[in-house]
CSV table of C-alpha atoms in Angstrom, one decimal:
chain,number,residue,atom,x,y,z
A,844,UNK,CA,4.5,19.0,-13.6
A,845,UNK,CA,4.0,15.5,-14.6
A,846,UNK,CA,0.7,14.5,-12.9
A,847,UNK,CA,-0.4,10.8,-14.5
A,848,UNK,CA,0.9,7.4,-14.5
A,849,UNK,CA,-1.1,5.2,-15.8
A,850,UNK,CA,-1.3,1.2,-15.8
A,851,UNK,CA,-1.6,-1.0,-18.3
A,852,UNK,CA,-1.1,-4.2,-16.3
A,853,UNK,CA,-5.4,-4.6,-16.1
A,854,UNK,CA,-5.9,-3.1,-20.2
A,855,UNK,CA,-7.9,-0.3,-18.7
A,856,UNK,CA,-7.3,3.5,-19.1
A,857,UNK,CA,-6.5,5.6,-16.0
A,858,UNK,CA,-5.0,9.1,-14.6
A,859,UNK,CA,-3.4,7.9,-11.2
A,860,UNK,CA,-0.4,7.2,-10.2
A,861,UNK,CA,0.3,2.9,-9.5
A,862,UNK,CA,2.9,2.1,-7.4
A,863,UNK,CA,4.6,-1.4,-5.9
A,864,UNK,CA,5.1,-2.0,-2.4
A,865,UNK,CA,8.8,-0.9,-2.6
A,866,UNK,CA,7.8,1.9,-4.7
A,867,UNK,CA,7.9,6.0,-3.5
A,868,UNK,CA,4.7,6.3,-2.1
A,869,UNK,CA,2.9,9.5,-1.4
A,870,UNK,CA,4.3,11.7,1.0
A,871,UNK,CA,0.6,10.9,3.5
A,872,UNK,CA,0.1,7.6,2.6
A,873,UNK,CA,-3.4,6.1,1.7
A,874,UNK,CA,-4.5,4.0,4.8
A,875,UNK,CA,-6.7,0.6,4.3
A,876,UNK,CA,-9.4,-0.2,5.6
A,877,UNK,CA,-9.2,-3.6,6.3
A,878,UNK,CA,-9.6,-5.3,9.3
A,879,UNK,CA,-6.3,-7.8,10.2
A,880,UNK,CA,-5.7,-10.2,12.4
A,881,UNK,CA,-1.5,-11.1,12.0
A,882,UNK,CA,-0.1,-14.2,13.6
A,883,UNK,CA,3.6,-13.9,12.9
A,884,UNK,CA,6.5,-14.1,15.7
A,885,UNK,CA,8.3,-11.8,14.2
A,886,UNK,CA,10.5,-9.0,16.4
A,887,UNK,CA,9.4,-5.9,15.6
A,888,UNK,CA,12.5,-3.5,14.5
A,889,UNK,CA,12.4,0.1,16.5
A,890,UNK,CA,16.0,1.4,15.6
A,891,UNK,CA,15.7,2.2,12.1
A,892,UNK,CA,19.4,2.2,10.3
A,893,UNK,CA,20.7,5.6,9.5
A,894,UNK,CA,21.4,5.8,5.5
A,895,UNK,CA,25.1,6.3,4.3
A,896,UNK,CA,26.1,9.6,3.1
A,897,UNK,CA,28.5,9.2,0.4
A,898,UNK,CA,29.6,12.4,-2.1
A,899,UNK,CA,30.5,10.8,-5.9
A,900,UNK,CA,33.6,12.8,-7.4
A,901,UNK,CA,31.5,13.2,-10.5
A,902,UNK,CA,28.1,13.3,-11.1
A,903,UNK,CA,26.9,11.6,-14.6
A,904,UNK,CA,23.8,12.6,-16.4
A,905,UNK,CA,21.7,10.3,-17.2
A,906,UNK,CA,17.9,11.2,-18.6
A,907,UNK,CA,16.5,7.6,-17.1
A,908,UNK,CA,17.9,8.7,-13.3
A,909,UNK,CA,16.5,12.6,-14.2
A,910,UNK,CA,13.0,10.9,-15.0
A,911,UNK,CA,12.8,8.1,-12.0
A,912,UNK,CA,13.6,11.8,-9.7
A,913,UNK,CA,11.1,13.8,-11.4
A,914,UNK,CA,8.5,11.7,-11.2
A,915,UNK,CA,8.9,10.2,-7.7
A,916,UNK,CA,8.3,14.2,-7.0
A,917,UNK,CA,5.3,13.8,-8.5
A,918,UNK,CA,4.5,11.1,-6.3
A,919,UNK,CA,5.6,12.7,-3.1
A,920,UNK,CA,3.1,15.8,-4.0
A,921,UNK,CA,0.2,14.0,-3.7
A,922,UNK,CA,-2.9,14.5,-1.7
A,923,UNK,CA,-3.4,13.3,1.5
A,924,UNK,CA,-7.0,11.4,0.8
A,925,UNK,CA,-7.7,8.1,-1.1
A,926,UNK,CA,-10.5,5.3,-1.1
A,927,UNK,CA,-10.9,2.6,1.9
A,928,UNK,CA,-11.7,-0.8,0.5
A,929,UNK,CA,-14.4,-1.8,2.5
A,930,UNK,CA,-12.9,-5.5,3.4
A,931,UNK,CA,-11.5,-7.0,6.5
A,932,UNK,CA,-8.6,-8.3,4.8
A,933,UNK,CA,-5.0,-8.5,3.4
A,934,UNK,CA,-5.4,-11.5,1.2
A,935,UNK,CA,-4.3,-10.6,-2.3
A,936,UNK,CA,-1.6,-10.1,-4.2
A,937,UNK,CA,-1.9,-6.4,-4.8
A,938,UNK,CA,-3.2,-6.1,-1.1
A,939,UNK,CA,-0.6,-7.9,0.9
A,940,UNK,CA,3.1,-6.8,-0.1
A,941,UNK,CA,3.4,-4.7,3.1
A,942,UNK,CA,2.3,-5.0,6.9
A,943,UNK,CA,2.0,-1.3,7.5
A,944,UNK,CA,-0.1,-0.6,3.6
A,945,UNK,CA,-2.5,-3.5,2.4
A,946,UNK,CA,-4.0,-1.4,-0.4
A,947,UNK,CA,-1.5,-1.4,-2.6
A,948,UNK,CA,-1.8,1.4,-5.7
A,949,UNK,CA,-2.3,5.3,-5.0
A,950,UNK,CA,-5.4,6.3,-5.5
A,951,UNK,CA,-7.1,9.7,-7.1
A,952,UNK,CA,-9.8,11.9,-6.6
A,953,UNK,CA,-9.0,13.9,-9.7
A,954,UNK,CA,-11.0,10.8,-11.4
A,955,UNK,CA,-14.2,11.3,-9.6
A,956,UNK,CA,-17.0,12.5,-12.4
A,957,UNK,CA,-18.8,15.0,-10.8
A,958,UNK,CA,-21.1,15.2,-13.6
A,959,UNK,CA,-24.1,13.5,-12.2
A,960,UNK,CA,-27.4,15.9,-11.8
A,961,UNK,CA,-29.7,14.7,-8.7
A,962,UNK,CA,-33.0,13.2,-10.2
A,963,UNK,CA,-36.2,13.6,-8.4
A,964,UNK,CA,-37.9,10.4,-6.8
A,965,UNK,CA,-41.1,9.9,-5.5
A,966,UNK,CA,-41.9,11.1,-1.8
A,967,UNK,CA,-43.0,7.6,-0.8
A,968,UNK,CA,-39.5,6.5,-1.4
A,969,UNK,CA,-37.5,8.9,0.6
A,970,UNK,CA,-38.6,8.1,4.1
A,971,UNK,CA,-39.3,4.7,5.2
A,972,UNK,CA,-41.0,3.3,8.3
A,973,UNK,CA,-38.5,1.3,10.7
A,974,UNK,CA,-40.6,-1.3,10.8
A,975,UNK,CA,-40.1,-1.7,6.7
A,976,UNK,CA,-36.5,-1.0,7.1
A,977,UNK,CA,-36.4,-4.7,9.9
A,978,UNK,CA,-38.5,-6.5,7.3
A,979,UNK,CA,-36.5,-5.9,4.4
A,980,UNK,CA,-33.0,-6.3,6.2
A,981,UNK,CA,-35.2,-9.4,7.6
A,982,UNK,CA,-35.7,-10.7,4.2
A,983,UNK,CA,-32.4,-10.9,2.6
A,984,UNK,CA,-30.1,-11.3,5.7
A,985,UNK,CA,-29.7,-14.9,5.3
A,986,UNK,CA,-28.4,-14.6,1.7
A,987,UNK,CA,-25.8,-12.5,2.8
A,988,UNK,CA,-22.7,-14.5,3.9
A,989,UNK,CA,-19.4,-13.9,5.8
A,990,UNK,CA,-16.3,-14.5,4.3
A,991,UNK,CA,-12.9,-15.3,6.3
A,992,UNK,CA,-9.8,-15.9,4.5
A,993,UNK,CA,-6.2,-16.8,5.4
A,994,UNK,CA,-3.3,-16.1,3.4
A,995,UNK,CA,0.2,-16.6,4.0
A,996,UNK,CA,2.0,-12.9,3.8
A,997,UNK,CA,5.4,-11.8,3.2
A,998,UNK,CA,6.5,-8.6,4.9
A,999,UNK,CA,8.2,-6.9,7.7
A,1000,UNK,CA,12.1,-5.3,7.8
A,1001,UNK,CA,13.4,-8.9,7.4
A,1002,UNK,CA,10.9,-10.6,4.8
A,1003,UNK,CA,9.4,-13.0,7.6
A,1004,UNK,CA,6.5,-15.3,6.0
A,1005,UNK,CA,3.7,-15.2,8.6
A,1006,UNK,CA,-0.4,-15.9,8.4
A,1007,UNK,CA,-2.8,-13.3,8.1
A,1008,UNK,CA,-6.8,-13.8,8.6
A,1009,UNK,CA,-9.4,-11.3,7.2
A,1010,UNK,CA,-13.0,-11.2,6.6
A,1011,UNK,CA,-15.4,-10.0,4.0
A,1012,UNK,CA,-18.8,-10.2,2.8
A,1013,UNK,CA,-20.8,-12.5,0.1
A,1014,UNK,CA,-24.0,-12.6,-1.6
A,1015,UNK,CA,-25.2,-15.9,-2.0
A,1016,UNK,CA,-26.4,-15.7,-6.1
A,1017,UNK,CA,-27.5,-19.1,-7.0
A,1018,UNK,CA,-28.3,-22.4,-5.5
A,1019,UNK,CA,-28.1,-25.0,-8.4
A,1020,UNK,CA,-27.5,-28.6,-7.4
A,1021,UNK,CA,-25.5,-29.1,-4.3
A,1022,UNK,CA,-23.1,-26.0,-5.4
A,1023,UNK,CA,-23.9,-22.6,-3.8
A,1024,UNK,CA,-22.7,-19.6,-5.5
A,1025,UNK,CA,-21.7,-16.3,-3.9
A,1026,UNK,CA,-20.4,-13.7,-5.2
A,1027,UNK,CA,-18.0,-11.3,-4.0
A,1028,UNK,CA,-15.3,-8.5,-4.5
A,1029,UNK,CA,-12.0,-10.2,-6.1
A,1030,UNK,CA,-10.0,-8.3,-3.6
A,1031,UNK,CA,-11.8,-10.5,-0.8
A,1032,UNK,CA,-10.2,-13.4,-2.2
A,1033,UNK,CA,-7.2,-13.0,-4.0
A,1034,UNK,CA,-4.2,-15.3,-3.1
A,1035,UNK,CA,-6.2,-16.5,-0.2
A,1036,UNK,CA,-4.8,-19.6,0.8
A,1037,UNK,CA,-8.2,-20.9,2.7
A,1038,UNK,CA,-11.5,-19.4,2.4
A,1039,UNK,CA,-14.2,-20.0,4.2
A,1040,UNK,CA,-18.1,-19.1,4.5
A,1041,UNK,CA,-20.8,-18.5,7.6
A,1042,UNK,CA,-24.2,-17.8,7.1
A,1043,UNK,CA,-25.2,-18.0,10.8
A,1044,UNK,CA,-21.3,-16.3,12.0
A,1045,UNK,CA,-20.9,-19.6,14.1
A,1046,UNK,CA,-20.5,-22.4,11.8
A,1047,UNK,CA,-17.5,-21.9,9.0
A,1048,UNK,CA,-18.1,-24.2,5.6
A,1049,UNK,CA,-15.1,-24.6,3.2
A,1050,UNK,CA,-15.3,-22.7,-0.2
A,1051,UNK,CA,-13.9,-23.0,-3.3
A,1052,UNK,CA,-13.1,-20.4,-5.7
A,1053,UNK,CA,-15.0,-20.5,-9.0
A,1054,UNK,CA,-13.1,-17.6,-10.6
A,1055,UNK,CA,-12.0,-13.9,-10.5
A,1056,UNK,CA,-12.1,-10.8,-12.5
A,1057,UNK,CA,-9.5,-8.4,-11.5
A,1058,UNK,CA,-10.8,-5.2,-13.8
A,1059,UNK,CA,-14.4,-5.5,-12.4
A,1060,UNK,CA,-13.2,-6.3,-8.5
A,1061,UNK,CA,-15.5,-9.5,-8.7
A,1062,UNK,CA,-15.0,-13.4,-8.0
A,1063,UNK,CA,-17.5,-16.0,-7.4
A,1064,UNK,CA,-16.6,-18.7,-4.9
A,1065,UNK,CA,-18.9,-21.7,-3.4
A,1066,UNK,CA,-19.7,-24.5,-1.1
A,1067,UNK,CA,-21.2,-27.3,-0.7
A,1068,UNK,CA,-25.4,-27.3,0.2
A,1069,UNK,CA,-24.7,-30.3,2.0
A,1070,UNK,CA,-21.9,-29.0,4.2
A,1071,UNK,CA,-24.0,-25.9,4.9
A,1072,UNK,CA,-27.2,-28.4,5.7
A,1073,UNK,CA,-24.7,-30.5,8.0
A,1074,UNK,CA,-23.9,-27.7,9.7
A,1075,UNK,CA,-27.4,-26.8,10.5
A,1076,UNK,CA,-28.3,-24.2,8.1
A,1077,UNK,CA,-31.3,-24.7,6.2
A,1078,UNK,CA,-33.1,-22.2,4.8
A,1079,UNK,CA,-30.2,-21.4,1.9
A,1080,UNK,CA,-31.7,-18.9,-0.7
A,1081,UNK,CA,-30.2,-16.3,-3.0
A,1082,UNK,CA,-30.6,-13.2,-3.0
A,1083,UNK,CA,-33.0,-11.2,-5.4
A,1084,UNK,CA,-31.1,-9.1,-7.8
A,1085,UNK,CA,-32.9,-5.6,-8.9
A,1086,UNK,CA,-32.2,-3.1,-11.6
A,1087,UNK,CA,-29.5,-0.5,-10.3
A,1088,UNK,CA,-30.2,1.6,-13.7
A,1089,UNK,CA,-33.3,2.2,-11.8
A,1090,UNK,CA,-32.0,3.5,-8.4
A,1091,UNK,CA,-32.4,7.6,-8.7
A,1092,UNK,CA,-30.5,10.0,-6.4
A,1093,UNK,CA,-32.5,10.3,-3.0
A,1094,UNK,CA,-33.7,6.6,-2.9
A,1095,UNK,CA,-32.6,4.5,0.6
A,1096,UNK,CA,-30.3,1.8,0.7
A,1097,UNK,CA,-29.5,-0.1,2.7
A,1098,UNK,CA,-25.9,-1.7,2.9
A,1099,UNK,CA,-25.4,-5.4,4.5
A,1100,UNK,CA,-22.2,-7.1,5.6
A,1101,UNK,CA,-19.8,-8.8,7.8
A,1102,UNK,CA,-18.4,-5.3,9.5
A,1103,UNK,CA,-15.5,-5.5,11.2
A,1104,UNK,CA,-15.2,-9.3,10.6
A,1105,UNK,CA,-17.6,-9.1,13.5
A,1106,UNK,CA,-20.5,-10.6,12.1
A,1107,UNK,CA,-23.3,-9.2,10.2
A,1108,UNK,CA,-24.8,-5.3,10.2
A,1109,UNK,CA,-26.8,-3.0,8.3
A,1110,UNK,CA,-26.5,0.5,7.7
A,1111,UNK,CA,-29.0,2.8,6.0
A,1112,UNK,CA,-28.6,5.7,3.5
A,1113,UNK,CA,-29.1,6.8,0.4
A,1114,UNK,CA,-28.4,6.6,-3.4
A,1115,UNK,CA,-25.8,9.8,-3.7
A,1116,UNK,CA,-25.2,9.4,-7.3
A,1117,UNK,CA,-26.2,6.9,-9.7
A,1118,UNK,CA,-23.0,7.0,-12.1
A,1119,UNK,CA,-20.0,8.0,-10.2
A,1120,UNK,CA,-16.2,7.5,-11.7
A,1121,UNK,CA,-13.7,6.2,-9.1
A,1122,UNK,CA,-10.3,5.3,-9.6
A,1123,UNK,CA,-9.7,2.7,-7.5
A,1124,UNK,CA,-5.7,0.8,-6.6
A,1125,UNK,CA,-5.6,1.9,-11.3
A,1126,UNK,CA,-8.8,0.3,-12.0
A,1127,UNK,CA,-11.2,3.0,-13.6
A,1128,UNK,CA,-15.0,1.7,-12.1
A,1129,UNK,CA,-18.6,3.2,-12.4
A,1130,UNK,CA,-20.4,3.2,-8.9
A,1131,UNK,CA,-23.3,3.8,-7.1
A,1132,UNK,CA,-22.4,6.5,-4.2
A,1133,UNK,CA,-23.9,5.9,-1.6
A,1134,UNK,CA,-23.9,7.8,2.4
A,1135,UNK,CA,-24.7,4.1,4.1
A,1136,UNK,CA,-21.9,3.3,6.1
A,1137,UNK,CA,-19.3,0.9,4.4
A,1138,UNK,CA,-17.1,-0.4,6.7
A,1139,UNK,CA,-13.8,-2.5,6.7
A,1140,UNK,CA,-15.8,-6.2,6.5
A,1141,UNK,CA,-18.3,-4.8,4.0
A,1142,UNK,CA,-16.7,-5.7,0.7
A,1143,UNK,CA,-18.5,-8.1,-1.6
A,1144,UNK,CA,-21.9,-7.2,1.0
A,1145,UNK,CA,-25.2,-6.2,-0.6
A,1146,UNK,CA,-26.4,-2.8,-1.2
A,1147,UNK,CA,-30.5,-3.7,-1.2
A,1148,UNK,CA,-33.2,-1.2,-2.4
A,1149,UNK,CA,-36.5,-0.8,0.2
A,1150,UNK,CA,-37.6,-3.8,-1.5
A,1151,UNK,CA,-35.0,-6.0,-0.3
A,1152,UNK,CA,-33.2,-6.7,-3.8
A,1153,UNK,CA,-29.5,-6.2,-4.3
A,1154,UNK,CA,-28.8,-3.6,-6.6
A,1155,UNK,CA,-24.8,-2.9,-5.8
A,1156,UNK,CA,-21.4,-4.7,-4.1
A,1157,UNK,CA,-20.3,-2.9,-1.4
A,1158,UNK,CA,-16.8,-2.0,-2.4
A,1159,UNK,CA,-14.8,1.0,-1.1
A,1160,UNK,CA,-15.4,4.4,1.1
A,1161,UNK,CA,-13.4,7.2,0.2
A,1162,UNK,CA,-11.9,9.0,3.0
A,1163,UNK,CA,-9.4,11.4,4.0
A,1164,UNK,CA,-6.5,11.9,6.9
A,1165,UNK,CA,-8.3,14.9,8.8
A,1166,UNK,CA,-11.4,13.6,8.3
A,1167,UNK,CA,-13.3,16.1,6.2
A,1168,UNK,CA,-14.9,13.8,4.4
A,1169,UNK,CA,-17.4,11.5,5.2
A,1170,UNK,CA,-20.7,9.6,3.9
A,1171,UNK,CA,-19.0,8.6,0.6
A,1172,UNK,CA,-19.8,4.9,0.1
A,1173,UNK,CA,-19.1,2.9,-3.4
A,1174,UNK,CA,-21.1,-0.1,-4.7
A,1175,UNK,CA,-20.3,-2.0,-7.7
A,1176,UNK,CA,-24.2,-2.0,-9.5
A,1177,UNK,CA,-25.3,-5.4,-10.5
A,1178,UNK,CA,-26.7,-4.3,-14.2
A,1179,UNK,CA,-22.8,-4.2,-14.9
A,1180,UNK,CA,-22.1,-7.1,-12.5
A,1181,UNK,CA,-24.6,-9.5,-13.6
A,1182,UNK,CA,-23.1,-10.4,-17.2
A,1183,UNK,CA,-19.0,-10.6,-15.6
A,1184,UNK,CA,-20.8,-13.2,-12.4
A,1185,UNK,CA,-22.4,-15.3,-15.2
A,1186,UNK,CA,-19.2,-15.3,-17.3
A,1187,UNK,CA,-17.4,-16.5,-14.0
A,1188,UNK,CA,-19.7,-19.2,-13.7
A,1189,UNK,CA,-19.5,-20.6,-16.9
A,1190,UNK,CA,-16.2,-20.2,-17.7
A,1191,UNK,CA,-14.4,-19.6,-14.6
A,1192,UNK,CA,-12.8,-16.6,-16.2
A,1193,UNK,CA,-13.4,-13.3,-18.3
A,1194,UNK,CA,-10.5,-12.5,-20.6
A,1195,UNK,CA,-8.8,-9.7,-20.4
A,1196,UNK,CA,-5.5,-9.3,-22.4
A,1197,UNK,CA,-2.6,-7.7,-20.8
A,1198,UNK,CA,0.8,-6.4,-21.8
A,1199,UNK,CA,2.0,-6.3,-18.2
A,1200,UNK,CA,3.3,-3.1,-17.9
A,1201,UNK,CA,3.1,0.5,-16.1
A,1202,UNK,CA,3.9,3.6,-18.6
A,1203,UNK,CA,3.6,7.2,-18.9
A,1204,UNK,CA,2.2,9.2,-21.8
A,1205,UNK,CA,5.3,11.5,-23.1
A,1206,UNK,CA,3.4,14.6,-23.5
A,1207,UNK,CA,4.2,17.8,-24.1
A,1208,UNK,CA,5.1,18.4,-20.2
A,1209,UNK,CA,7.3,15.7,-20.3
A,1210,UNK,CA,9.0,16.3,-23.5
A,1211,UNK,CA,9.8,19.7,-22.0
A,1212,UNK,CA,11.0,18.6,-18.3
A,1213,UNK,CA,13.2,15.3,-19.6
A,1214,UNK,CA,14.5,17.0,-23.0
A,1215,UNK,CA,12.7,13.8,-24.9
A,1216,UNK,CA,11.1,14.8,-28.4
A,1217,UNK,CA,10.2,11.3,-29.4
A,1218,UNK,CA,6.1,10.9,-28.3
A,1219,UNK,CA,5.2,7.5,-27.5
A,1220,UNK,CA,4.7,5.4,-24.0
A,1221,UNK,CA,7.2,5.5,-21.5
A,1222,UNK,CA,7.5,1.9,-19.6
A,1223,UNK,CA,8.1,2.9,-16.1
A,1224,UNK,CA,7.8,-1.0,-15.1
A,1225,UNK,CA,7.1,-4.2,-15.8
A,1226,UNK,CA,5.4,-6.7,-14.2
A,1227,UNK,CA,7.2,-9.5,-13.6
A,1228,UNK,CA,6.4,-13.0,-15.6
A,1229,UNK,CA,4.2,-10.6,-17.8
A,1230,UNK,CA,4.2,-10.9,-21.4
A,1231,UNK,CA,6.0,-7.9,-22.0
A,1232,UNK,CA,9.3,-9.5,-19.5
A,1233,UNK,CA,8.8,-12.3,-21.9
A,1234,UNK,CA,9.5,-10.5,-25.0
A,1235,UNK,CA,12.6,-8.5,-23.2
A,1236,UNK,CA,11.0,-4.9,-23.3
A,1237,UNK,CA,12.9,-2.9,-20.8
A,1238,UNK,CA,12.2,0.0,-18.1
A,1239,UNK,CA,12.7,3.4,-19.9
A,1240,UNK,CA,11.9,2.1,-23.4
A,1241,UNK,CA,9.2,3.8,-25.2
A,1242,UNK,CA,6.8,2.2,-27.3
A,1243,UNK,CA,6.4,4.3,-30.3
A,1244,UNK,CA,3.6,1.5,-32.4
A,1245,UNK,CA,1.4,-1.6,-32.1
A,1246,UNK,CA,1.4,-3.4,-35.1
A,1247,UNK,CA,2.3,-1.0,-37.0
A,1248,UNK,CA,-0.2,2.1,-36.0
A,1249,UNK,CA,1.2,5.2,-34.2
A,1250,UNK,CA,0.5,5.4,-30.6
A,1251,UNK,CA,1.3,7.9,-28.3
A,1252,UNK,CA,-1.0,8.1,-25.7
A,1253,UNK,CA,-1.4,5.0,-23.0
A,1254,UNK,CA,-4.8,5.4,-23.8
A,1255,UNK,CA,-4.4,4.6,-27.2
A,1256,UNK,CA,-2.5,1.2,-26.4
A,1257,UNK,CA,-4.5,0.0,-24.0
A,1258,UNK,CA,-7.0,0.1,-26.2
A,1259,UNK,CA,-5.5,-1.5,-28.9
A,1260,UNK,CA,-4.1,-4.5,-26.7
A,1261,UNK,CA,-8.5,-4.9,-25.2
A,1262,UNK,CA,-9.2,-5.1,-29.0
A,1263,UNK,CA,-7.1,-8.5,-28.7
A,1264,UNK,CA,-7.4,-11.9,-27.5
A,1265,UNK,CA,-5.3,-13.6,-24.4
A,1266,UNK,CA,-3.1,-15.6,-26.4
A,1267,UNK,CA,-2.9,-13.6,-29.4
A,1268,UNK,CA,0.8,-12.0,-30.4
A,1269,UNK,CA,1.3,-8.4,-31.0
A,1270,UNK,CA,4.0,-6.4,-32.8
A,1271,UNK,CA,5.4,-3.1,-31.0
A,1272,UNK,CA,7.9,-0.4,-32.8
A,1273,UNK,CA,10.6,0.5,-29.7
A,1274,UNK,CA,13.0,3.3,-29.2
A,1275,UNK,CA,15.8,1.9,-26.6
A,1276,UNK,CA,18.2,4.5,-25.0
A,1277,UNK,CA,15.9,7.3,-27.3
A,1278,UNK,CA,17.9,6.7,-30.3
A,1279,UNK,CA,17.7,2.4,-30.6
A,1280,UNK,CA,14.9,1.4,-33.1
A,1281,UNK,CA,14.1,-1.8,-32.7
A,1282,UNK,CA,10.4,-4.6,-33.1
A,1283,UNK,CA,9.4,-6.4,-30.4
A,1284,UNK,CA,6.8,-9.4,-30.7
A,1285,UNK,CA,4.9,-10.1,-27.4
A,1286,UNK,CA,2.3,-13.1,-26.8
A,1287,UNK,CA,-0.7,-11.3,-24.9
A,1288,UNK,CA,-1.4,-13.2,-21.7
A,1289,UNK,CA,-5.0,-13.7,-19.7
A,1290,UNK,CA,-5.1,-11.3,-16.5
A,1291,UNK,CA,-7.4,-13.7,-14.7
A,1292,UNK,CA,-5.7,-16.7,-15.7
A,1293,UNK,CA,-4.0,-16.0,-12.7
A,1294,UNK,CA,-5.1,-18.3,-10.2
């Protein structure tokens, strides 16, 4: 049984299965855990339309129907469990296609690298006074920011437009000039129409998006000293960044953010594991694990060692329907956040070529099941305005070469299309209704240049 999709439309390698809104879904789908607010006067539709039954006098064959069937099986067999991201929410593009599902990609535990041995730590570190616990959540609270966004959202039986409001967290990381950075999870803020910042939860300053990686789940926004000092708020700091490749297994944490988009909380814990593989909505990330309570509000919040410095983003919980699982927190650690903020800030952007499409390694399994003996990449979608719409590749092609070296694996093209440059044009060797040889040239466009 076919058991990966994997997505190319980010240049990262993965093992789960993506999916569009109007995509088959698994059979127990993956709830979010954002917190929403809707405003939409919309009617609700309660009498669902029965579907037509019609019978066809002759049934056709055709391998592209066979492998669309086969692998929305695959789909429907999923598990019942998936990650939470930790944001009060539905503002971005690959969060907001749907009322019922904001997350918008299936997720998978298979990826979860369970590899990690627990490290002793010193006994000084593993139990904390209260009183130490108040002063260091004392200490860094007012770097740590509430976000609220508003985006306008498309969904429903009927396709009605309405406006959502969400919330999430931010770490304020510099204070140069009148501009004051924070930084935050790019899921927070993606195709937010309005976004807006509290320190205090009272007052609500305008921000302004710096840029956004989608790969890494990060984007930097910021406002305006002046606006913050207007509105009363005058002790504006950022906060201390640590070394995460420090943090062992046992240390406390503690995690900080807008919760519930009901103003700020913390939570207390500990470091779970130090290098944990998630796949998150087809984005492969290395985490801290973490037991500390992330809760829907929590994304782009600070996960702060005893000392008070920041040493993750919180990000995601993973969770599942009967809830068997709990105490399973994600942070994004800043020794691999630090150098994609900084590129942010410079340049507004970190490049990351894409092709723009979803595919399927034709391995042995699926040679076998569809009757295909050609290896390659089978395109399964395409994004749409992508590069690789732009060139004409089709649904069901398979891409057989990038200029002119064999691939066969997804793995092994979307690592030859990161080896690239946004803007650079690529050559790929296509086999169209199996037999069709044919080259295609695509220009490779910039994921992030997207807002």
């Amino acid at each position: 049984m076919l058991n990966n999709e994997e997505n190319l439309l980010e240049n990262k390698e993965e093992n789960t299965v993506g999916s569009e809104s109007n995509d088959i879904r698994e059979a127990a789908e993956i709830e979010s855990a954002d917190f929403i607010e809707e405003k939409s006067s919309s009617v609700n539709e309660s009498n669902i339309p029965q579907q037509e039954q019609t019978v066809p006098k002759k049934k056709k064959y055709s391998y592209k129907k066979s492998i669309a069937a086969g692998l929305a099986a695959v789909i429907l067999g999923g598990a019942s469990m998936g990650y939470f991201l930790g944001v009060g929410l539905n503002a971005s593009r690959a969060f907001t296609n749907t009322v019922e599902n904001i997350v918008n990609g299936d997720f998978s535990f298979d990826n979860v690298s369970e590899d990690n041995e627990a490290q002793p730590v010193a006994d000084s570190d593993l139990a904390p006074s209260g009183s130490s616990i108040a002063k260091t959540v004392k200490s860094v609270e007012n770097s740590i920011v509430n976000i609220n966004i508003k985006a306008q959202v498309t969904g429903g039986w009927f396709g009605q437009t309405y406006e959502s409001e969400g919330s999430g967290s931010g770490i304020i990381y510099k204070v140069d000039g009148d501009k004051v950075y924070v930084v935050t999870n790019n899921h927070v803020v993606e195709d937010a129409t309005t976004v807006s910042v509290s320190v205090t939860g009272t007052e609500q300053i305008s921000a302004k998006l710096v840029g956004k990686d989608a790969t890494s789940d990060l984007a930097v926004i910021y406002v305006s000293k002046a606006d913050l000092e207007k509105a009363g708020i005058t002790d504006i700091k950022a906060a201390t960044f640590g070394n995460s490749d420090n943090m062992q297994v046992g240390e406390n944490v503690i995690a900080i953010g807008n919760a519930l988009g009901r103003g700020k909380t913390a939570t207390l814990g500990i470091i779970s594991a130090a290098n944990k593989t998630i796949n998150i909505d087809g984005k492969k990330l290395t985490m801290l694990q973490t037991d500390a309570a992330i809760n829907p509000g929590n994304s782009g919040g600070a996960l702060v060692n005893t000392n008070g410095e920041v040493i993750g983003i919180n990000t995601a919980k993973y969770s599942s329907y009967d809830n068997s699982v709990e105490g399973a927190g994600y942070a994004i650690p800043v020794s691999t956040a630090t150098d994609v903020i900084n590129s942010l800030m410079e340049s507004g952007t970190v490049d990351k070529p894409y092709l723009g499409i979803s595919g399927y390694t034709i391995d042995d399994n699926f040679q076998r099941i569809y009757g295909i003996s050609q290896k390659g990449v089978f395109i399964g979608k395409i994004e749409s305005g992508s590069a690789a719409e732009k060139a004409g590749l089709q649904v069901s092609d398979i891409i057989t070469e990038i200029d002119g070296t064999a691939v066969t694996t997804v793995e092994e093209l979307s690592s030859k299309i990161s080896a690239h440059k946004s803007g650079d044009e690529i050559t790929l060797t296509v086999l169209r209704n199996i037999d069709q040889k044919m080259t295609v040239k695509a220009t490779l466009l910039n994921l992030n240049e997207q807002f």
